[in-house]
C-alpha positions in Angstrom: -0.6 11.4 26.6 -1.0 15.2 26.6 -3.6 17.0 28.6 -7.1 17.3 27.4 -8.7 20.7 26.5 -12.3 21.2 25.5 -12.9 22.0 21.9 -16.6 22.3 21.2 -18.1 18.9 21.9 -14.8 17.1 21.8 -11.9 17.0 24.2 -8.8 17.6 22.2 -5.4 16.5 23.4 -3.5 19.7 22.8 0.1 19.0 23.5 -0.2 15.3 22.4 -1.7 16.3 19.0 0.9 19.0 18.5 3.5 16.3 18.4 1.5 14.5 15.7 1.2 17.7 13.8 5.0 18.2 13.9 5.5 14.7 12.6 2.9 15.2 9.8 4.4 18.6 8.8 0.9 20.1 9.0 -0.7 22.4 11.6 -4.5 22.0 11.9 -6.8 25.1 12.1 -9.2 22.8 13.9 -7.3 20.3 15.9 -10.5 18.4 16.7 -10.3 17.0 13.2 -7.0 15.3 14.0 -8.4 14.1 17.4 -11.3 12.5 15.6 -9.0 10.8 13.1 -7.2 9.2 16.0 -10.2 8.1 18.0 -11.1 4.4 17.9 -14.7 3.4 18.4 -13.8 1.7 21.7 -12.9 5.1 23.2 -16.2 6.7 22.3 -19.0 6.7 24.9 -22.7 7.5 24.4 -24.9 7.4 21.4 -23.8 6.9 17.8 -20.2 5.9 18.6 -19.4 5.1 15.0 -20.2 8.7 14.0 -17.8 10.0 16.7 -14.9 7.7 15.9 -12.5 7.8 12.9 -14.7 5.5 10.8 -16.4 8.1 8.6 -13.0 9.8 8.1 -11.5 6.5 7.1 -14.1 6.2 4.3 -13.3 9.7 3.0 -9.6 9.3 3.4 -9.6 6.1 1.4 -11.0 8.0 -1.6 -8.9 11.1 -1.2 -5.8 8.9 -0.9 -6.8 7.0 -4.1 -7.3 10.3 -6.0 -4.0 11.8 -4.9 -1.9 8.7 -5.5 -3.7 8.1 -8.9 -2.6 11.6 -10.0 0.9 11.0 -8.7 1.2 7.8 -10.7 -0.3 9.4 -13.8 2.4 12.1 -13.7 5.3 9.8 -12.7 4.7 7.1 -15.3 3.7 8.7 -18.6 4.4 5.5 -20.5 2.4 3.2 -18.3 -0.9 1.8 -19.5 -4.0 1.6 -17.3 -3.3 -1.9 -16.1 0.1 -1.1 -14.8 -1.2 2.1 -13.1 -3.9 0.1 -11.5 -1.4 -2.4 -10.1 0.8 0.3 -8.8 -2.2 2.1 -7.2 -3.3 -1.2 -5.5 0.2 -1.7 -4.1 0.4 1.8 -2.7 -3.0 1.9 -1.0 -3.2 -1.7 0.3 -3.5 -2.2 4.1 0.1 -3.0 4.8 1.4 0.0 2.9 -0.9 2.3 4.8 0.1 0.7 8.1 3.7 1.3 7.2 2.9 5.0 6.6 1.1 5.1 9.9 4.4 3.9 11.5 6.3 6.6 9.6 3.8 9.1 10.9 4.2 7.7 14.4 0.5 7.5 14.9 0.3 4.3 17.0 1.0 5.8 20.4 -1.5 8.6 19.8 -4.5 6.5 18.9 -7.3 7.0 21.5 -8.6 3.6 22.7 -10.9 2.2 25.3 -9.2 0.5 28.3 -9.7 -3.0 27.0 -8.4 -2.2 23.6 -5.5 -0.3 25.0 -4.5 -3.3 27.2 -4.8 -5.6 24.1 -2.4 -3.4 22.1 -4.9 -2.6 19.5 -2.9 0.5 18.4 -0.3 -2.0 17.1 -2.6 -3.9 14.8 -1.8 -3.4 11.1 -5.5 -3.0 10.1 -6.1 -0.3 12.7 -2.9 1.6 11.8 -3.9 1.5 8.1 -7.4 2.8 8.9 -5.9 5.7 11.0 -3.5 6.6 8.3 -6.4 7.0 5.9 -8.4 8.9 8.5 -5.5 11.4 9.0 -5.4 12.0 5.2 -9.2 12.8 5.4 -8.7 15.1 8.4 -6.0 17.1 6.6 -8.3 17.3 3.5 -11.2 18.6 5.5 -9.1 21.1 7.5 -6.8 22.4 4.7 -8.3 21.3 1.4 -7.1 19.1 -1.4 -3.7 20.9 -1.7 -2.9 20.1 2.0 -3.9 16.5 1.6 -1.8 16.3 -1.6 1.2 17.6 0.2 0.8 15.1 3.0 0.4 12.1 0.7 3.4 13.3 -1.4 5.5 13.5 1.8 4.7 10.0 3.0 3.9 8.0 -0.1 6.4 9.4 -2.7 9.3 7.1 -1.8 7.0 4.1 -2.0 5.7 5.2 -5.4 9.3 5.5 -6.7 10.5 2.2 -5.2 7.8 -0.4 -4.7 8.3 -2.6 -1.6 6.9 -5.7 -3.4 6.9 -7.0 -7.0 4.1 -5.4 -9.0 3.5 -8.5 -11.2 4.5 -12.1 -11.4 7.1 -12.7 -14.1 4.8 -15.4 -15.7 2.0 -12.8 -16.0 4.4 -10.3 -17.6 5.6 -12.9 -20.1 2.0 -13.9 -21.0 1.1 -10.3 -21.6 4.2 -9.9 -23.7 3.3 -12.9 -25.8 -0.3 -11.8 -26.2 0.7 -8.4 -27.4 2.7 -10.1 -30.2 -0.1 -12.4 -31.2 1.6 -15.5 -29.7 -0.1 -18.3 -27.7 0.4 -18.5 -24.0 3.9 -19.6 -22.9 4.4 -23.4 -22.3 6.5 -24.5 -19.4 8.1 -27.9 -19.4 10.3 -29.7 -16.8 13.8 -30.2 -18.0 15.2 -32.1 -15.0 14.7 -32.7 -11.3 17.5 -33.5 -8.9 18.1 -33.6 -5.1 16.3 -35.4 -2.3 12.6 -35.3 -1.8 12.9 -32.8 1.1 15.1 -30.5 -1.0 14.4 -30.9 -4.7 15.8 -28.8 -7.5 13.8 -28.3 -10.6 15.0 -27.0 -14.0 12.1 -25.6 -16.0 12.0 -24.2 -19.6 9.6 -21.8 -21.1 8.7 -22.1 -24.8 7.1 -19.7 -27.2 6.7 -20.3 -31.0 9.5 -18.7 -33.0 11.4 -17.7 -29.8 14.5 -19.2 -28.2 13.6 -21.1 -25.0 14.8 -19.9 -21.6 15.7 -22.2 -18.7 16.0 -21.6 -14.9 16.1 -23.6 -11.7 14.2 -23.4 -8.5 13.2 -25.3 -5.3 9.8 -26.0 -6.8 8.2 -26.2 -10.2 6.4 -22.9 -9.7 9.6 -21.1 -8.5 11.6 -22.5 -11.5 8.8 -21.4 -13.9 8.9 -17.9 -12.6 12.7 -17.8 -12.8 12.5 -19.1 -16.4 10.0 -16.4 -17.3 12.2 -13.8 -15.7 15.2 -15.1 -17.6 13.3 -14.8 -20.9 12.2 -11.2 -20.1 15.7 -10.2 -19.1 17.1 -11.6 -22.4 14.4 -9.7 -24.4 15.1 -6.5 -22.6 11.6 -6.0 -21.3 12.3 -6.5 -17.6 11.9 -3.3 -15.5 13.0 -4.6 -12.1 9.5 -4.5 -10.5 8.4 -8.0 -11.2 9.5 -11.3 -9.7 
């Protein structure tokens, strides 16, 4: 850790936080904001520890992040309806996604913890890392305004926006929505065959829709085979976009 220097009522880790700034690509006018964003409640002594840890910043950062990512999605996917945009937003701001961003920002080693939490490795917990990533977004917002926060989120979330790490929707859900949009009843799945031993079965499932050619696929469980059949149907119809499973 870098040396501590007094900054108002806070002790700010000058050289330590400069390394964080370099990784973020943003230099704080008030480095105390960044120090607060990296301060876990266990490291705060005295009265009102929650007010002097990152918890309030996390609240703000969650909403700033949501606003920036929502705008990014609105611009990036002009043909997407509200439901798809909502699913994409949920994927980008979920806990694990924010924790991955915290890893990219290399925040873990710089989180200020109490002795017990430090020994327990709290700075490696995914929930804590996610909280701190949001807190840092808030700190940049407070220090530099919306434009600075926007730049930070663009820098660390853009790649995830363009290439989701997980499927956005289940193929069965996509097919059901496709059928509903055409006034068709929900797809019906039927077992075509089952083979293999009990410990390693193989199912072939078909999906049927009125007036449509059935699609078949196999899987190690009925559910997996149903998803594969739905995916096969969507691929055949040319409505598969590569972000479902």
